Coordinates of C-alpha atoms in Angstrom, one line a residue:
X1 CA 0.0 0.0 0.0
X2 CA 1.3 3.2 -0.6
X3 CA 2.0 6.6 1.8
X4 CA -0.7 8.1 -0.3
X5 CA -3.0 5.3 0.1
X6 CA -2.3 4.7 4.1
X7 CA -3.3 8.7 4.1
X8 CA -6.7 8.5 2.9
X9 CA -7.3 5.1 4.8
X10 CA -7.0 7.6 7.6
X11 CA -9.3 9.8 6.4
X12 CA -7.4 12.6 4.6
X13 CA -8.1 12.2 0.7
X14 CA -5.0 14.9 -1.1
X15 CA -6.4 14.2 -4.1
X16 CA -9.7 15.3 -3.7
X17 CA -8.5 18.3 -1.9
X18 CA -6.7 18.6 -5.0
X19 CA -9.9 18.4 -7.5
X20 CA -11.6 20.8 -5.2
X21 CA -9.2 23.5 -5.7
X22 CA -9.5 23.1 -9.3
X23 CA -13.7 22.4 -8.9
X24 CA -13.4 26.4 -7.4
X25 CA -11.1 28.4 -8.9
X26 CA -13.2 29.1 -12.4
X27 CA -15.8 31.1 -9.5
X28 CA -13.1 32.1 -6.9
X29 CA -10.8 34.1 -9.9
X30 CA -14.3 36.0 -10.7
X31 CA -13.9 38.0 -7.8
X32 CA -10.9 38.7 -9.1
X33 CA -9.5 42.7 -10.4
X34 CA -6.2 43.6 -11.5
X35 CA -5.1 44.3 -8.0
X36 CA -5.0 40.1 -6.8
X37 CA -1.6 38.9 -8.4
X38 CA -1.8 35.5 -7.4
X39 CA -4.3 32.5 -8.5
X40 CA -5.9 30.0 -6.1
X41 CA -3.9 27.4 -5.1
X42 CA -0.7 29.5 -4.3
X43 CA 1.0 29.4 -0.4
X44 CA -0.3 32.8 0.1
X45 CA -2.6 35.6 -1.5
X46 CA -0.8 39.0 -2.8
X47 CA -2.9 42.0 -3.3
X48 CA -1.5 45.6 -5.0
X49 CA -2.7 48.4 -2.6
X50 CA -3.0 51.2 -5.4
X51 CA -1.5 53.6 -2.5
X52 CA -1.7 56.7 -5.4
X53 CA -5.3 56.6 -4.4
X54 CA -5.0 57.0 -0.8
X55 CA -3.0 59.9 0.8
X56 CA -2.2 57.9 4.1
X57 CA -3.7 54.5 3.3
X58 CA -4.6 52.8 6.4
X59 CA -5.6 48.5 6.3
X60 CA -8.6 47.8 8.7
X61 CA -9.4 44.3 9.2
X62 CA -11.7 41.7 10.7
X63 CA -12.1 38.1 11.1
X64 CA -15.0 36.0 12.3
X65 CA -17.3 33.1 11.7
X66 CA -21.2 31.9 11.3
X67 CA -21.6 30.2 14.8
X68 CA -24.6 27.6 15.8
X69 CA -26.4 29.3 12.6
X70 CA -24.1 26.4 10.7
X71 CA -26.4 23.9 12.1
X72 CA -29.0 25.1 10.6
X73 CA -27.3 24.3 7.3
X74 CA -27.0 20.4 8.4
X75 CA -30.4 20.5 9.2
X76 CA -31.4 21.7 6.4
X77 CA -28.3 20.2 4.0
X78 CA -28.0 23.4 2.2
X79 CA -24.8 24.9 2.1
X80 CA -25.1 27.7 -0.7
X81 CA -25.9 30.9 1.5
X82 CA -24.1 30.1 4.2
X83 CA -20.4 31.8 3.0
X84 CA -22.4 35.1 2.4
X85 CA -23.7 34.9 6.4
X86 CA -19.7 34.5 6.9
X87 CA -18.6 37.8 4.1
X88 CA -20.9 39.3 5.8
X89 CA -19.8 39.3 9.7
X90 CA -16.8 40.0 8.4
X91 CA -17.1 42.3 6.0
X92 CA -19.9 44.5 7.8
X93 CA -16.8 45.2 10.3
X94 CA -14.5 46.8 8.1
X95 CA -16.7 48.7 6.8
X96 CA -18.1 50.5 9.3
X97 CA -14.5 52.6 9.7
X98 CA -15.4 53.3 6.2
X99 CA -13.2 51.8 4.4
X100 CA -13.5 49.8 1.5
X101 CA -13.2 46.3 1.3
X102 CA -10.4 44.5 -0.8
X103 CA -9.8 41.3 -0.4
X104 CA -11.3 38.1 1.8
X105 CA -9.4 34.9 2.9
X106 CA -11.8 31.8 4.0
X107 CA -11.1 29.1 6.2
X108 CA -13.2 25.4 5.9
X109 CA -12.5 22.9 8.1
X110 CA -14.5 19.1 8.4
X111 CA -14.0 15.3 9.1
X112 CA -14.7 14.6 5.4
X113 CA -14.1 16.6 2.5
X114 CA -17.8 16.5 0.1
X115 CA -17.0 17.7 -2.8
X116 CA -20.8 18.8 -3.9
X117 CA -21.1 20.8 -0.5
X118 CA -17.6 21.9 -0.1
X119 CA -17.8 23.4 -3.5
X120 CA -21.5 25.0 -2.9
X121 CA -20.1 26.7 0.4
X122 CA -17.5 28.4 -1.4
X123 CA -20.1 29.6 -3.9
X124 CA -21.4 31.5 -1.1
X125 CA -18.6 32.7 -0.1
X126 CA -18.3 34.1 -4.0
X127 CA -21.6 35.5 -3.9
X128 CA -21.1 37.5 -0.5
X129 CA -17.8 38.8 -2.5
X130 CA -19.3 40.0 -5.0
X131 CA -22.1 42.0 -2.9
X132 CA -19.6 43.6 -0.8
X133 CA -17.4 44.1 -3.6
X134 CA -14.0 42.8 -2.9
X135 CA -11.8 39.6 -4.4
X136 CA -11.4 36.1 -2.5
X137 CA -7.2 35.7 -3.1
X138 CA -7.2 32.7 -0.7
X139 CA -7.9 30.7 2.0
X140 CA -7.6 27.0 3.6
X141 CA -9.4 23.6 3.7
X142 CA -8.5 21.8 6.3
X143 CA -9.7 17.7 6.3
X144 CA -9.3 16.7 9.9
X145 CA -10.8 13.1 10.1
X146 CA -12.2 12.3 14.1
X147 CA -12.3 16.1 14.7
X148 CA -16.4 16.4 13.6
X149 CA -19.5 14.7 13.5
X150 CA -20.2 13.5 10.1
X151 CA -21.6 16.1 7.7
X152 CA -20.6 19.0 9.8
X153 CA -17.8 21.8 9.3
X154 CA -17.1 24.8 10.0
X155 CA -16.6 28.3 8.2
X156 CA -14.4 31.6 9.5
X157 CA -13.4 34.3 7.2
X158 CA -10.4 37.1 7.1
X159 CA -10.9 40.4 5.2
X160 CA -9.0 43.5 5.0
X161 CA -10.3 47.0 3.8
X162 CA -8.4 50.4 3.3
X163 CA -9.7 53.8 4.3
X164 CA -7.3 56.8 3.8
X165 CA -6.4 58.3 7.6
X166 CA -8.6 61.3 7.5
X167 CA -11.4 60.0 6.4
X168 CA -11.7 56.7 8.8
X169 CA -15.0 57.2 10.9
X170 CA -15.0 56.6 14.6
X171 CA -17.8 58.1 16.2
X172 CA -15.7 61.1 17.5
X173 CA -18.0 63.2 15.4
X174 CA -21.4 62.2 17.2
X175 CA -22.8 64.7 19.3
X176 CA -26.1 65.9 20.9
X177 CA -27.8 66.7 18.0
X178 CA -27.2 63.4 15.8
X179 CA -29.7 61.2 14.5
X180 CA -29.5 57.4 14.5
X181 CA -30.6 55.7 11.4
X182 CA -31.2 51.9 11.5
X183 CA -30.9 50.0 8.5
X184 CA -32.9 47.1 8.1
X185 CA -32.1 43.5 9.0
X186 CA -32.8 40.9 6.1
X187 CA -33.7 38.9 9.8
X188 CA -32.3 37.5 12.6
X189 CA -28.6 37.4 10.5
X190 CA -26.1 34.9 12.2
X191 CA -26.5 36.1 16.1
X192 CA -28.7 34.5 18.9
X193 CA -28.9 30.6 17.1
X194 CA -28.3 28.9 20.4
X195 CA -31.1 31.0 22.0
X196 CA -33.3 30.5 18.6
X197 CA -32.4 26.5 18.6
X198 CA -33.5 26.4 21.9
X199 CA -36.6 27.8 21.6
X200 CA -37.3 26.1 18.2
X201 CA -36.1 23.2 18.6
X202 CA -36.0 22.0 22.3
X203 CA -39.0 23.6 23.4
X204 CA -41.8 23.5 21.0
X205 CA -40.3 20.7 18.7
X206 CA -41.2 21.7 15.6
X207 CA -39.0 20.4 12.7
X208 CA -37.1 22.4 9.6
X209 CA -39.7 21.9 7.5
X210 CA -42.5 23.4 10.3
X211 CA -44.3 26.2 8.7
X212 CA -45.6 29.5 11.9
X213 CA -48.4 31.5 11.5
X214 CA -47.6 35.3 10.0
X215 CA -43.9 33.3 8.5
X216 CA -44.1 32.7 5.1
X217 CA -40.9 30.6 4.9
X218 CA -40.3 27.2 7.4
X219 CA -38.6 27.4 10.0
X220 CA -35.0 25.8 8.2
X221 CA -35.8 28.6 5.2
X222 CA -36.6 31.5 7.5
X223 CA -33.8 30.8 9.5
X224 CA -30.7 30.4 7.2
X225 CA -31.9 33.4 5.5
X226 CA -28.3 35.1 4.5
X227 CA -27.2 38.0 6.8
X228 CA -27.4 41.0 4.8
X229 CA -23.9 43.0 3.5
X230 CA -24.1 46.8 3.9
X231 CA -20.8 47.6 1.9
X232 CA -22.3 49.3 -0.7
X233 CA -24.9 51.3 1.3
X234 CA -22.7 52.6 3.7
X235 CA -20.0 53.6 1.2
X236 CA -23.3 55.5 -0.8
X237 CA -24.3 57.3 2.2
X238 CA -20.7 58.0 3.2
X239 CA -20.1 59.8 0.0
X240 CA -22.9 62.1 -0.4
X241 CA -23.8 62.8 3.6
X242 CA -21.7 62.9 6.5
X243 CA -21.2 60.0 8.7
X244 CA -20.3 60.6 12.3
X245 CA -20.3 57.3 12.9
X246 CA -21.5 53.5 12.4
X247 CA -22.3 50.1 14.6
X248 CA -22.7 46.6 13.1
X249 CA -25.7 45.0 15.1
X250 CA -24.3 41.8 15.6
X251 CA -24.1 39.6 19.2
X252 CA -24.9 42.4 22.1
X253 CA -27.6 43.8 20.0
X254 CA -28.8 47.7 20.0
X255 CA -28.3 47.5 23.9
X256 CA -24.7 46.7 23.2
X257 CA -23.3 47.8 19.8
X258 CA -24.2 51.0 19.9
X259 CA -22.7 52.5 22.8
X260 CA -19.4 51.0 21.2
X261 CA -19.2 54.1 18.4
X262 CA -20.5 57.0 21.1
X263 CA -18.3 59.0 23.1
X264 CA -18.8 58.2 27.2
X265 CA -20.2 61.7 27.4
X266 CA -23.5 60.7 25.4
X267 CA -26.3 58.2 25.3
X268 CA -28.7 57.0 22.6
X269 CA -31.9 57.6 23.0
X270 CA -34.2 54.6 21.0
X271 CA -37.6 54.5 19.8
X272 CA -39.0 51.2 19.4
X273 CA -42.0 52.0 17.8
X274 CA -39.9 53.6 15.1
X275 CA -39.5 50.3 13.0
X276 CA -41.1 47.3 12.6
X277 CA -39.5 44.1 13.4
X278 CA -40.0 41.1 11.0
X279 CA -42.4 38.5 12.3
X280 CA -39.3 36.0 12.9
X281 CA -38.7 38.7 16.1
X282 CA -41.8 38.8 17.4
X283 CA -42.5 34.9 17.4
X284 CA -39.0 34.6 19.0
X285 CA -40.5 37.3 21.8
X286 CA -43.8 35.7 22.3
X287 CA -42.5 31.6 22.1
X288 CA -39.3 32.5 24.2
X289 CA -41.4 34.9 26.6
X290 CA -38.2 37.4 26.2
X291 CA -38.5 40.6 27.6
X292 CA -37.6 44.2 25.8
X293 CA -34.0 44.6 26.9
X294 CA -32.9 40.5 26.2
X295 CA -34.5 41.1 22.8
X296 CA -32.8 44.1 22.6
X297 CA -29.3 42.2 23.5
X298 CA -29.4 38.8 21.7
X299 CA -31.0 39.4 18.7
X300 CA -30.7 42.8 15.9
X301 CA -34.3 43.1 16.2
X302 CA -35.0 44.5 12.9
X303 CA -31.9 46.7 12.6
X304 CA -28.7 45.3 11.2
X305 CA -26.3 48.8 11.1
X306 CA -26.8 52.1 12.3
X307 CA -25.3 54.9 11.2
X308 CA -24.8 58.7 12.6
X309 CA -25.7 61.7 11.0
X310 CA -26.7 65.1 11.6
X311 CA -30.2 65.6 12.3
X312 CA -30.9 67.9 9.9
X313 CA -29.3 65.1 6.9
X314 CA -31.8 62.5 8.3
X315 CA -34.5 62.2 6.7
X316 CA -32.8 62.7 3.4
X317 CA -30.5 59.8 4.0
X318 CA -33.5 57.7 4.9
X319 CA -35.1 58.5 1.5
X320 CA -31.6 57.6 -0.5
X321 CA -31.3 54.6 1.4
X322 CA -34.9 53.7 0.2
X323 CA -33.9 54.5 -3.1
X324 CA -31.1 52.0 -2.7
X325 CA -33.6 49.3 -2.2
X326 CA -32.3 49.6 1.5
X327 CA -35.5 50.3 4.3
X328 CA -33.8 52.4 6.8
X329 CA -35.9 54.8 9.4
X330 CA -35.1 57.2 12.2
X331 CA -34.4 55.2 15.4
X332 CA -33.6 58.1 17.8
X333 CA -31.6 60.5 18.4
X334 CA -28.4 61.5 21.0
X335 CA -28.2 62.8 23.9
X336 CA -26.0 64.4 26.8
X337 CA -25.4 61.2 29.1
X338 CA -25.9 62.6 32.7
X339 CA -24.4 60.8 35.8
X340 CA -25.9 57.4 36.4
X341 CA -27.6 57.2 33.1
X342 CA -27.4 54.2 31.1
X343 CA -25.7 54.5 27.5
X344 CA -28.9 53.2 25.9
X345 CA -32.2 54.3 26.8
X346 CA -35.2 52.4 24.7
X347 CA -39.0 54.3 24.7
X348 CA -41.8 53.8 22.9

């Protein structure tokens, strides 16, 4: 028997890492501008920084993963939306600094390389590229044989954006007469799903394929619905209004997040009754018998990003954003924090 053989008898096929690779790089290299010098395959990804653009270029990056949302994905054995959920945590990071995004790295690990869903993950991953506009020069797929259950994996994701040094946004800007704009959520994105599979799942027992009054997806559909990517928004907005600042709803919520982009001295006042949460929220609410402020903390809620702007740019930004094919509304405003007041204040 051969090394090679004696290899995949323990469980780690080269050659079919080796036809995956060439399965993914026809889709991988259309992310692909003049900048990415390198094709797939390579020990490492190069990028050219076109630093004649920038004054003082300045690299922001970002890592993260998809979480427990992955197992909705076994669940459901659909893997083709689960790399733009993955783009998108990472990607809706860098952006809020706002800079622009250049390049992502992935990295898939599992027991057993499958070709078929290996290569429709990666697709995902392609899609979410091309919505937040930036190449995929690389990445890593790791067969590690004993290490998980059958037919699971897991997905993480590096990306790197550039913003020029006066023009990176950090919420230094925001003062007592900003306005806070949500943008909407395409739902509950990839944040809460151990609270969600609890409830779901454990609780009331229903099944992937379980259709809820007021949903009109099942449960598996409605809930591997792909985070959204707010690249191309924000950098819209950024150009033509001024941005005082911007928070990614992600894990800690509204409660959380936005406190994160304020100066100490101030506090965000939020209306609730300002948007409307998608139905997915308020069946989470009702089944899970959450109150306001763990709503407010585990899940988005209805608002994936936030941005700060002048008051008086508000409602104008709203309307563009609506023209964008973005819902966005007026979620509060800011205020002078006094002693012993909370960062966040939420009113109806």
């Amino acid at each position: 028997m051969s090394t090679n053989d004696r290899y995949r008898d323990a469980g780690v096929d080269i050659e079919k890492g080796n036809e995956f690779v060439r399965r993914i790089g026809k889709m991988v290299k259309s992310t692909h501008s003049a900048s990415v010098l390198t094709d797939i395959g390579g020990f490492s990804g190069l990028f050219s920084l076109n630093t004649e653009k920038y004054k003082s270029p300045i690299l922001v990056s970002s890592t993260d993963g998809v979480g427990t949302k992955l197992k909705i994905a076994f669940m459901m054995d659909k893997h083709d939306t689960i790399g733009i959920d993955m783009v998108a945590m990472v990607i809706n990071d860098v952006v809020v600094t706002g800079a622009k995004p250049l390049f992502m790295l992935d990295y898939l690990a599992t027991g057993k390389l499958e070709l078929g869903v290996a290569e429709a993950i990666i697709a995902g991953v392609v899609e979410g590229c091309r919505q937040a506009g930036c190449a995929l020069i690389g990445g890593e797929t790791a067969e590690m044989p004993g290490f998980y259950p059958d037919g699971e994996y897991d997905l993480a994701g590096f990306g790197v954006g550039v913003v020029d040094r006066d023009a990176i946004i950090d919420g230094s800007s925001i003062n007592k007469n900003s306005a806070m704009v949500g943008l909407a959520s395409s739902g509950l994105h990839s944040n809460g799903f151990s609270l969600v599979r609890r409830i779901i799942f454990e609780e009331m027992g229903l099944g992937i394929a379980d259709k809820i009054d007021d949903l009109p997806l099942s449960v598996g559909e409605e809930l591997l619905t792909p985070t959204r990517i707010y690249a191309e928004t924000v950098a819209h907005i950024n150009r033509d209004f001024t941005l005082q600042g911007v928070a990614n709803i992600t894990g800690g919520g509204l409660l959380e997040n936005v406190p994160r982009v304020m100066p100490e001295s101030l506090r965000a006042v939020i209306n609730t009754s300002s948007w409307d949460m998608q139905p997915i929220f308020h069946f989470l609410q009702k089944a899970g018998k959450l109150d306001q402020r763990e709503m407010m903390r585990t899940f988005n809620s209805g608002v994936g990003m936030v941005i700060f702007t002048p008051a008086d740019q508000a409602e104008e930004v709203v309307d563009r954003l609506g023209a964008l094919d973005q819902p966005a509304f007026i979620i509060g405003q800011v205020e002078t924090r006094a002693e012993g007041q909370e960062p966040v204040e939420f009113v109806d």
